[in-house]
Short mmCIF file of N, CA and C in Angstrom, two decimals:
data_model
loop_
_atom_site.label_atom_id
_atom_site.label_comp_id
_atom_site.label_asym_id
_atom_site.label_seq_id
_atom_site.Cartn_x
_atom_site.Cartn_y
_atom_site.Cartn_z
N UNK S 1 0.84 -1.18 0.00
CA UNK S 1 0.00 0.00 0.00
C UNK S 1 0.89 1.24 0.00
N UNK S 2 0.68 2.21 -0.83
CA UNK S 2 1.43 3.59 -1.01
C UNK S 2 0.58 4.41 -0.13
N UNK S 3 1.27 5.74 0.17
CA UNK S 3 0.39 6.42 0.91
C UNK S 3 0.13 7.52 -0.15
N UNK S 4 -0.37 7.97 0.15
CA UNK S 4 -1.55 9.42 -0.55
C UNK S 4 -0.61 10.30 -0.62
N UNK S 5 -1.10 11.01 -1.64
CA UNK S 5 -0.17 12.53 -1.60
C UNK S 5 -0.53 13.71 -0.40
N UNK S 6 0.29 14.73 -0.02
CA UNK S 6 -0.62 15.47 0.96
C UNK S 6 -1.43 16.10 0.42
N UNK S 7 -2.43 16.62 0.94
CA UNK S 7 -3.26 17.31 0.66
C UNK S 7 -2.81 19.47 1.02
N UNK S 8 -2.93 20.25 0.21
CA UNK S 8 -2.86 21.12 0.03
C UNK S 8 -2.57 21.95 1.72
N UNK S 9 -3.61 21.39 2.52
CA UNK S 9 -3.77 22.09 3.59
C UNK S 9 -2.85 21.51 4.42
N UNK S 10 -2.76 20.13 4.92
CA UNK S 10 -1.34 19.91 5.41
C UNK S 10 0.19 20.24 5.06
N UNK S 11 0.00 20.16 3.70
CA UNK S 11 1.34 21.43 3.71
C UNK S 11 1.28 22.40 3.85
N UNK S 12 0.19 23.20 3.52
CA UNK S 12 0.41 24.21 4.06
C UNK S 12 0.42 24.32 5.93
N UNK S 13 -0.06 23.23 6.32
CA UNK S 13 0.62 23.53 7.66
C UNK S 13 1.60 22.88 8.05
N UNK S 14 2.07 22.21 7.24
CA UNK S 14 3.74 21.85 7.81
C UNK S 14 5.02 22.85 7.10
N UNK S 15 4.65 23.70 6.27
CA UNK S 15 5.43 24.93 6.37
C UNK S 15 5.14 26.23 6.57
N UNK S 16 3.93 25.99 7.67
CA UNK S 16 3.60 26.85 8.18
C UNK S 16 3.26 28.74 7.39
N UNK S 17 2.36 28.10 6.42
CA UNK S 17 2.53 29.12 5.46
C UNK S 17 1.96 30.91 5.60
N UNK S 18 1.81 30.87 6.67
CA UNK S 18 1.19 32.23 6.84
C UNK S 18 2.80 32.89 7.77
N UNK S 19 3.24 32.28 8.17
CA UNK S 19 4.26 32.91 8.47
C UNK S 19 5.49 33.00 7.73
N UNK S 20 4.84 33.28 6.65
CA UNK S 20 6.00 33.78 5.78
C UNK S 20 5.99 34.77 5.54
N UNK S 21 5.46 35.41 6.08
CA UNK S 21 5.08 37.15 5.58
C UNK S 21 6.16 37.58 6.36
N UNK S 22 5.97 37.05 7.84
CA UNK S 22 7.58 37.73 8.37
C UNK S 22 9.07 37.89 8.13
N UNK S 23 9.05 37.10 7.28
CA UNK S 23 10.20 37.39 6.25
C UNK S 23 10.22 38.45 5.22
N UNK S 24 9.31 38.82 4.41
CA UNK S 24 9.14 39.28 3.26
C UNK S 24 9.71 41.38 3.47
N UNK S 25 9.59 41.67 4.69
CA UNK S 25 10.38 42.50 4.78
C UNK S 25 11.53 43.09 4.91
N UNK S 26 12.61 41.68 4.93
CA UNK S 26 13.85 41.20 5.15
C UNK S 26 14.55 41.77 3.55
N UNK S 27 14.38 41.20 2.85
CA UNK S 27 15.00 41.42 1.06
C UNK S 27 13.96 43.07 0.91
N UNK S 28 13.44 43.30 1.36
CA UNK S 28 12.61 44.76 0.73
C UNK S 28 13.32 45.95 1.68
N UNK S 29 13.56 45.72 2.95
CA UNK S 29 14.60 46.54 3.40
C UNK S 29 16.31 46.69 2.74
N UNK S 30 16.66 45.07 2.35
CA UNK S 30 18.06 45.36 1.86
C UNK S 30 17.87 45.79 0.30
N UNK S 31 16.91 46.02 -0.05
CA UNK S 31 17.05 46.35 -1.44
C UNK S 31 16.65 48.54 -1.18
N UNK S 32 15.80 48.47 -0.14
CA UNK S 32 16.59 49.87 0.07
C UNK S 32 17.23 50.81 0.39
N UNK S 33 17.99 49.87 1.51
CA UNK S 33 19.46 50.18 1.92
C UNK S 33 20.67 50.03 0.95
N UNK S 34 19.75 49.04 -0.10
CA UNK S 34 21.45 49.12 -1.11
C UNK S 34 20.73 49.83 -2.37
N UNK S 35 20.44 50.20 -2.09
CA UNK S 35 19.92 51.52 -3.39
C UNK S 35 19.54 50.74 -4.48
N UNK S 36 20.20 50.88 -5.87
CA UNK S 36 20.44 50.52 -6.93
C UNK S 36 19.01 50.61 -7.58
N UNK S 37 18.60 50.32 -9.03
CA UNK S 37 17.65 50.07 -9.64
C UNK S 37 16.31 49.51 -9.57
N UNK S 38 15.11 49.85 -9.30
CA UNK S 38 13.88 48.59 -9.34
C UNK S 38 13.58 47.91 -10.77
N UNK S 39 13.79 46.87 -10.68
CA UNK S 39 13.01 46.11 -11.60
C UNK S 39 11.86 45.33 -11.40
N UNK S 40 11.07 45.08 -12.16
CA UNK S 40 9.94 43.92 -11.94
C UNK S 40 10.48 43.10 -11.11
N UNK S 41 11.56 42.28 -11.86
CA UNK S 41 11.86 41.15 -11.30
C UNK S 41 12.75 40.66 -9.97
N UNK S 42 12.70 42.03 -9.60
CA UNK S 42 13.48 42.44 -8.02
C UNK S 42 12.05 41.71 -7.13
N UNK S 43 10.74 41.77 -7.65
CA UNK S 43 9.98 41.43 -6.63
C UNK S 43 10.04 40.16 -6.46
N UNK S 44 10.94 39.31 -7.74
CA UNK S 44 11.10 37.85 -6.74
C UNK S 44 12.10 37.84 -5.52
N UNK S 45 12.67 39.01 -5.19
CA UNK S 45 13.32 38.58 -3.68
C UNK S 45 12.53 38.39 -2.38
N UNK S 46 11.36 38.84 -2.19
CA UNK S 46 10.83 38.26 -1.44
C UNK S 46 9.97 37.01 -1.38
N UNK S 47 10.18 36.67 -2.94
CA UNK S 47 9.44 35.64 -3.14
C UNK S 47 10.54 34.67 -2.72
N UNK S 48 11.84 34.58 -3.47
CA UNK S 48 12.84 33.45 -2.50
C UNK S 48 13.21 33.82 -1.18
N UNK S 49 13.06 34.72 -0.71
CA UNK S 49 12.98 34.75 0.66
C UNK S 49 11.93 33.76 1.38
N UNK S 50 10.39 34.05 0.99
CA UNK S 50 9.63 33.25 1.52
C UNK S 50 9.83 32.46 1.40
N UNK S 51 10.58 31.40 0.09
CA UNK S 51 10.59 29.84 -0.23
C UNK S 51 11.58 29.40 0.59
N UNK S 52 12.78 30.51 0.73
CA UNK S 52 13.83 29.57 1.75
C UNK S 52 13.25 29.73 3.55
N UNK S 53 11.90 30.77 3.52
CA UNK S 53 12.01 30.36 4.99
C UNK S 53 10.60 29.07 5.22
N UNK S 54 10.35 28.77 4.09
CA UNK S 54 9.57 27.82 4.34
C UNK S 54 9.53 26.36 3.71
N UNK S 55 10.68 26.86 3.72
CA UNK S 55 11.81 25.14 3.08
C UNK S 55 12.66 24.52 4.51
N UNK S 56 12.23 25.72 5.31
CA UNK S 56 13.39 25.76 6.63
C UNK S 56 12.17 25.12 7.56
N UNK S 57 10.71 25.84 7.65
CA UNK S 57 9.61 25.13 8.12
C UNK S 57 9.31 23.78 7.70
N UNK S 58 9.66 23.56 7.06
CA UNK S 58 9.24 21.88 6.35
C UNK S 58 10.68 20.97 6.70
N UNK S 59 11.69 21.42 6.31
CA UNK S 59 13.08 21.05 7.01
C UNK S 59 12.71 20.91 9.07
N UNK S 60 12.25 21.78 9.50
CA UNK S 60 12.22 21.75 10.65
C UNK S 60 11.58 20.39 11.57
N UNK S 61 10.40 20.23 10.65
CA UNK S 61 9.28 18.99 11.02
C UNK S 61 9.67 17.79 10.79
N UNK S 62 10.38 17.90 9.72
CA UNK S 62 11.24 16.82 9.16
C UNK S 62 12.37 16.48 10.33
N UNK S 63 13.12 17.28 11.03
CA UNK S 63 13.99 16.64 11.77
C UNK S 63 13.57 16.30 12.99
N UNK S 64 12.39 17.27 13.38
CA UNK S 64 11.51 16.67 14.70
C UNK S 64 11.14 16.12 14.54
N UNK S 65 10.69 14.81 13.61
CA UNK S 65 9.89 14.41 13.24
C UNK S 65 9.35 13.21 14.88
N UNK S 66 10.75 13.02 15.04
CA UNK S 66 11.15 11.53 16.45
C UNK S 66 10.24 11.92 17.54
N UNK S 67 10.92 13.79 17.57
CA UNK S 67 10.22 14.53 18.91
C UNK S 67 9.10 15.09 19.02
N UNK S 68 8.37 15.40 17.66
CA UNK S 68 7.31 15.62 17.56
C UNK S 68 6.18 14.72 17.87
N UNK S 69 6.33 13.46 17.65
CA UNK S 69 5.85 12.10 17.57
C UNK S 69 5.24 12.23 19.14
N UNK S 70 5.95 12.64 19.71
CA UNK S 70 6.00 12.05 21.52
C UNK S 70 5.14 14.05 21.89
N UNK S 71 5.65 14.96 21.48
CA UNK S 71 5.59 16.40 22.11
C UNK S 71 4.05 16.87 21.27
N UNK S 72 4.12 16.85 19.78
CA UNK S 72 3.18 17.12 19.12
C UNK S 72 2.52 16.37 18.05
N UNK S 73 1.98 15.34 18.68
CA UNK S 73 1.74 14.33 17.39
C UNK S 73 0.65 14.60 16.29
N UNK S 74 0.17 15.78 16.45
CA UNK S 74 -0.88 16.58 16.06
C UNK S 74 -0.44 17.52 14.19
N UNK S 75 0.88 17.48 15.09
CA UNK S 75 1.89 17.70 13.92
C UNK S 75 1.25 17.26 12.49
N UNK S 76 1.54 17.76 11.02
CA UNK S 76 0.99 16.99 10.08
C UNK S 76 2.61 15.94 9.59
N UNK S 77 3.53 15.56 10.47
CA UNK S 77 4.06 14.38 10.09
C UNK S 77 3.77 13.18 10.76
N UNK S 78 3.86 13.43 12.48
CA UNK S 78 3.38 12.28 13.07
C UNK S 78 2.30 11.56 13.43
N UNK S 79 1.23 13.19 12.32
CA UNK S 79 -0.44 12.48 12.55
C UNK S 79 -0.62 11.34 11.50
N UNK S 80 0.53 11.47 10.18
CA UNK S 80 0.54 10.63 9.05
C UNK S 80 0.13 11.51 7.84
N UNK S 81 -0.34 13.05 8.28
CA UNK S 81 -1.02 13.80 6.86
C UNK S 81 -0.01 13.73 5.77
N UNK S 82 1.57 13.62 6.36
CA UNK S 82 2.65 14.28 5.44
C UNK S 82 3.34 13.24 5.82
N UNK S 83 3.88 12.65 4.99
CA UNK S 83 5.14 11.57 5.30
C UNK S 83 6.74 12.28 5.29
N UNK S 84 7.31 11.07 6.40
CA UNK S 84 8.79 12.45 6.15
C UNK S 84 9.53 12.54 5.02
N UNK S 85 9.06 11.65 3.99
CA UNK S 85 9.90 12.08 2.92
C UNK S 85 9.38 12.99 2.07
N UNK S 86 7.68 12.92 2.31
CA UNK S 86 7.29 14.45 1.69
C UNK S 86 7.39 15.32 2.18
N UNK S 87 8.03 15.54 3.55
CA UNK S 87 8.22 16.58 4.41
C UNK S 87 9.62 17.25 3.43
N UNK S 88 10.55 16.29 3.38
CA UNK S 88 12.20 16.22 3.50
C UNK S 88 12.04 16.77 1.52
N UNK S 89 11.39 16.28 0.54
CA UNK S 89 11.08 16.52 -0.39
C UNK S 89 11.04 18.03 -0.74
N UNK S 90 9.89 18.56 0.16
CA UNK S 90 9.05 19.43 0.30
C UNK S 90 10.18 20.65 0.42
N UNK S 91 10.90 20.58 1.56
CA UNK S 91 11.87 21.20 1.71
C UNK S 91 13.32 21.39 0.91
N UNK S 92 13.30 20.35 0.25
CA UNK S 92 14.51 20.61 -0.45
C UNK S 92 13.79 21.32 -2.29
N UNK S 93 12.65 21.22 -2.79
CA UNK S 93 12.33 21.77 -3.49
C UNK S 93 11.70 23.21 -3.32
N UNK S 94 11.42 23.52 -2.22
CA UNK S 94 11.50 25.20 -1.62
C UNK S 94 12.97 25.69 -1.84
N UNK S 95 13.92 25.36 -1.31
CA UNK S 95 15.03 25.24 -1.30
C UNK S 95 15.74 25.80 -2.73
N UNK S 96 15.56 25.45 -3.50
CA UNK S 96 15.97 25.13 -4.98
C UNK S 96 14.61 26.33 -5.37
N UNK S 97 13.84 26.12 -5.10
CA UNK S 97 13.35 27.16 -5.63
C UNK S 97 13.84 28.80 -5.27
N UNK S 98 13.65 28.88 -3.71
CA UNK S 98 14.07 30.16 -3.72
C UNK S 98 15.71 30.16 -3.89
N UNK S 99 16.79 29.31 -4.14
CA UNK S 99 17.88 29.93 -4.90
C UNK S 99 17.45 30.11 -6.53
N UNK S 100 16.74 29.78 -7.19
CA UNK S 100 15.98 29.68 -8.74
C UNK S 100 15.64 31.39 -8.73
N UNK S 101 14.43 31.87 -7.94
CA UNK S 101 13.95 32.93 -7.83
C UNK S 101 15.34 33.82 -7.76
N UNK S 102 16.00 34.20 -6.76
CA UNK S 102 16.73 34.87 -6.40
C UNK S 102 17.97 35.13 -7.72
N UNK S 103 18.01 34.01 -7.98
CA UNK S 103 18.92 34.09 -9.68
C UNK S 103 18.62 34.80 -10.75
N UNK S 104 17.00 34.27 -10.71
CA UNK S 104 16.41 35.33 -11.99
C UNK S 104 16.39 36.20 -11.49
N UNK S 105 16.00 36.98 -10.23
CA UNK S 105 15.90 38.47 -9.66
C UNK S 105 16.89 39.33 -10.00
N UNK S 106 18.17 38.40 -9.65
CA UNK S 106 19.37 39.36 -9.44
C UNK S 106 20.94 38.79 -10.22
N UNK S 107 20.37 37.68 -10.59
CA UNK S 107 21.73 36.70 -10.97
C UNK S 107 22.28 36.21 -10.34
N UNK S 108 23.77 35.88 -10.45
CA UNK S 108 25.23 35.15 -9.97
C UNK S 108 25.03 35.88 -8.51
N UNK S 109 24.47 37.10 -8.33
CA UNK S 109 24.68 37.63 -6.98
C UNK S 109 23.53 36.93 -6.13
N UNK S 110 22.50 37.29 -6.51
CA UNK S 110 21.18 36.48 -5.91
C UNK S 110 21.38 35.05 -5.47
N UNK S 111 21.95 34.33 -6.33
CA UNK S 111 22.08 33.13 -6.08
C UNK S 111 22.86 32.20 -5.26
N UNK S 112 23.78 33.33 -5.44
CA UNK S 112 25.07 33.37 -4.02
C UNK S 112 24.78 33.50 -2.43
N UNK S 113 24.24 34.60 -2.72
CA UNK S 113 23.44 35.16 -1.36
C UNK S 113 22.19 33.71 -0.75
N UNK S 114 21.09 33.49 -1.92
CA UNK S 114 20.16 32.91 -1.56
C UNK S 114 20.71 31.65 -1.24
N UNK S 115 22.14 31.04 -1.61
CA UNK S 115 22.96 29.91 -1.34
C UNK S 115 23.01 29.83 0.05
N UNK S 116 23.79 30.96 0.45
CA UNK S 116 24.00 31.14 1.65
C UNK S 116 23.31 31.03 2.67
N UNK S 117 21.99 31.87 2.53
CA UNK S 117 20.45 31.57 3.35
C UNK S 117 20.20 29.91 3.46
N UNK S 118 20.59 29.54 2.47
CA UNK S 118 19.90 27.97 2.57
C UNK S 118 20.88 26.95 3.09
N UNK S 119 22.29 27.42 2.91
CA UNK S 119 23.04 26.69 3.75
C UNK S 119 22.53 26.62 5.37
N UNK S 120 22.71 28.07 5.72
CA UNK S 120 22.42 27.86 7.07
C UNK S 120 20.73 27.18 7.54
N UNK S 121 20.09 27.52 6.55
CA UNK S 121 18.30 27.14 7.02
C UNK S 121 18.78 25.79 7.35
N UNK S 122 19.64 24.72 6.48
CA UNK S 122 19.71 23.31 6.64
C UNK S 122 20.55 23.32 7.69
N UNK S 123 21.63 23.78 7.38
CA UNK S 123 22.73 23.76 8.87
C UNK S 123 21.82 23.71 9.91
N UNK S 124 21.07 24.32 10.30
CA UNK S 124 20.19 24.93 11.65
C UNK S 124 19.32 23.88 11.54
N UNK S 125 18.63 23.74 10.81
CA UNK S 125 17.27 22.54 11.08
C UNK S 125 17.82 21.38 11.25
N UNK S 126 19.17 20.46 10.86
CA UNK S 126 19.55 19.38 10.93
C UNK S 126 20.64 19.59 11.54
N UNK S 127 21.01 20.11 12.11
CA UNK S 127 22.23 20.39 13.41
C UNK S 127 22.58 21.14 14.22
N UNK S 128 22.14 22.68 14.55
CA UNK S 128 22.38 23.05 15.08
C UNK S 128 21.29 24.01 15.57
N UNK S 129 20.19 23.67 15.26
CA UNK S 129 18.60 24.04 16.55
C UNK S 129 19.21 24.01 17.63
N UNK S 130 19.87 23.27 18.46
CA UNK S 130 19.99 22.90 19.99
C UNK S 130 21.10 22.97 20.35
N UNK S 131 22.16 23.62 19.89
CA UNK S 131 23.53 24.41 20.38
C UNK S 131 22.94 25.71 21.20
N UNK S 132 23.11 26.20 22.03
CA UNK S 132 22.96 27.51 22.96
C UNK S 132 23.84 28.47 21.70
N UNK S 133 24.70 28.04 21.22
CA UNK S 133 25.12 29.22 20.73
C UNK S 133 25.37 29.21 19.34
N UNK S 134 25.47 28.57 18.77
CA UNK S 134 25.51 28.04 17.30
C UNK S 134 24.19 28.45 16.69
N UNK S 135 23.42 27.83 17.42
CA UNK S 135 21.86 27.99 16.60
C UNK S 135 21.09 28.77 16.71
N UNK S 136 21.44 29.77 17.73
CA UNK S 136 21.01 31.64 17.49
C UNK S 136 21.91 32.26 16.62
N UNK S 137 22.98 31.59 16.37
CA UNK S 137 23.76 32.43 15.50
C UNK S 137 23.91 31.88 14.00
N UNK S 138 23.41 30.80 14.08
CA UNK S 138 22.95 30.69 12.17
C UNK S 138 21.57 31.46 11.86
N UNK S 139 20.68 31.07 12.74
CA UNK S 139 19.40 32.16 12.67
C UNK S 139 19.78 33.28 12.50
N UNK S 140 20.81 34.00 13.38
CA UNK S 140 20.68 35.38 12.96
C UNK S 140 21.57 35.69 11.76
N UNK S 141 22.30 35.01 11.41
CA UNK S 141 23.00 34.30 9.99
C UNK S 141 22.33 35.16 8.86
N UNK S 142 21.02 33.87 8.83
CA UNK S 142 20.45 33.62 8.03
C UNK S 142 18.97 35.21 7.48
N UNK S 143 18.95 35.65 8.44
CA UNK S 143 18.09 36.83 9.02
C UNK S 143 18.76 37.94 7.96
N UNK S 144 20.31 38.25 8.25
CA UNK S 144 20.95 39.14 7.60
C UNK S 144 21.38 39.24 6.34
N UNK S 145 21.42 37.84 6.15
CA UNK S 145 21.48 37.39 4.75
C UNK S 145 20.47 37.48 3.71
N UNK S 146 19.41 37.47 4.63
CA UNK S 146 18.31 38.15 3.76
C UNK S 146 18.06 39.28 3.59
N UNK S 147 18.66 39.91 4.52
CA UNK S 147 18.61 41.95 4.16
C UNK S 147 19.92 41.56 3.12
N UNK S 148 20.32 41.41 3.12
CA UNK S 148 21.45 41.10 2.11
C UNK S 148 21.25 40.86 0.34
N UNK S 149 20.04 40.02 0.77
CA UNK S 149 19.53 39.20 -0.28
C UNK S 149 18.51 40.46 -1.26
N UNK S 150 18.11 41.38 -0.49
CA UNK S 150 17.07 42.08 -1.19
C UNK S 150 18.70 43.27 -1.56
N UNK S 151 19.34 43.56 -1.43
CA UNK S 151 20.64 44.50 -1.80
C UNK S 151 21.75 43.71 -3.08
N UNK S 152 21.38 42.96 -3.63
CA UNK S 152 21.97 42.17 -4.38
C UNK S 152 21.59 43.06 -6.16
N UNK S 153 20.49 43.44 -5.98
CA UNK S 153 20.29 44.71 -7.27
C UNK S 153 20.70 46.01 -7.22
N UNK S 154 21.63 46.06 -5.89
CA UNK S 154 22.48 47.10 -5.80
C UNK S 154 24.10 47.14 -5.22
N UNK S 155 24.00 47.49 -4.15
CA UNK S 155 25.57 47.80 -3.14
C UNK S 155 24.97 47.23 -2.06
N UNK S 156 25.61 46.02 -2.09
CA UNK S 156 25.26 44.47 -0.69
C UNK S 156 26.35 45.65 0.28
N UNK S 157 27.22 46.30 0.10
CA UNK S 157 28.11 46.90 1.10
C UNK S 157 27.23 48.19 2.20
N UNK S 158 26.56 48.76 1.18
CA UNK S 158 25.92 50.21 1.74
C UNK S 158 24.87 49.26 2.74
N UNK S 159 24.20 47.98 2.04
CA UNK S 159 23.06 47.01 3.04
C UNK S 159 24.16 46.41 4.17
N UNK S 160 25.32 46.33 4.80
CA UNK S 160 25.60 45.98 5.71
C UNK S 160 24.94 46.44 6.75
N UNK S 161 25.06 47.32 7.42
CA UNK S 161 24.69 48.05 8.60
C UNK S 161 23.15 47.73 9.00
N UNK S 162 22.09 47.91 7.57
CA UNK S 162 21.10 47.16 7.81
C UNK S 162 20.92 45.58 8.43
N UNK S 163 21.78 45.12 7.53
CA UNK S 163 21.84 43.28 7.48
C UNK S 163 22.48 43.24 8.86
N UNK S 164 23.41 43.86 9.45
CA UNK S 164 24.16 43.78 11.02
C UNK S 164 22.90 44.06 11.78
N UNK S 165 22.27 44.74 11.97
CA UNK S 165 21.31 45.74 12.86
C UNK S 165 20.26 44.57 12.86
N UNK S 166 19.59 43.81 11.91
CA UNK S 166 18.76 42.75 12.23
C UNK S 166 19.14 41.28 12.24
N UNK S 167 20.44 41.33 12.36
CA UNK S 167 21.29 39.96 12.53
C UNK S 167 21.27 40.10 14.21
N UNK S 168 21.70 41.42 14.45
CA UNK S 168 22.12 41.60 16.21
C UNK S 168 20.61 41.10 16.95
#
């Protein structure tokens, strides 16, 4: 017996999709701290912003999956809505997407940057959540990198101070 595909609404709550908006001001601040040009296609930076922070939500469930089982079984992996490989799937094609987005936005720079974001989203969800000090500091990593990420259609240098100020 195969299991079912998920259904629309369990993914959307295993990457928790309404909280992606809290990101989306992350790349729209570094794009006007680093000045440079608007284009249309600058508005996919918050679109790979949202995909890498909700590649990081689906990554997340995926590694709780053991502890969730026992803490939140309510969860849509350990209730059975989402299997962990459509969890683990799920996440690595967010993933790939928002470095995709961020490429067309901005290019070789975008893609670099949005690399970076997604290194740490995985770093953090599969190793270092539960360091005291490691895993506030890829989060806030990853935070700055996205003011970073929206400054990539301009001067990523002039977006430091921004990208520092919401990393701290």
């Amino acid at each position: 017996m195969t299991a079912s595909a998920p259904t629309a609404s369990s993914l959307a709550e295993l990457v928790r999709l309404p909280a992606a908006l809290t990101v989306v001001g992350d790349p729209l601040a570094g794009h006007a701290a680093g000045g440079g040009h608007t284009a249309a296609r600058h508005l996919l930076l918050p679109v790979a912003s949202s995909c890498l922070y909700l590649a990081g939500m689906a990554l997340n469930d995926w590694a709780d999956r053991d502890l969730d089982a026992v803490e939140r079984p309510e969860r849509p992996i350990p209730s059975g809505r989402v299997t962990p490989r459509a969890a683990l799937t799920t996440g690595a094609a967010l993933t790939a997407a928002g470095i995709a987005a961020a490429g067309v936005a901005t290019g070789r720079r975008g893609a670099v940057v949005a690399s970076g974001i997604a290194a740490g989203v995985w770093a953090y969800d599969t190793a270092l959540k539960h360091h005291p000090v490691l895993g506030p500091a890829a989060m806030a990593a990853c935070r700055g990198l996205d003011v970073l990420l929206g400054a990539t259609a301009g001067s990523l240098r002039a977006a430091v101070p921004a990208a520092a100020g919401l990393a701290a």
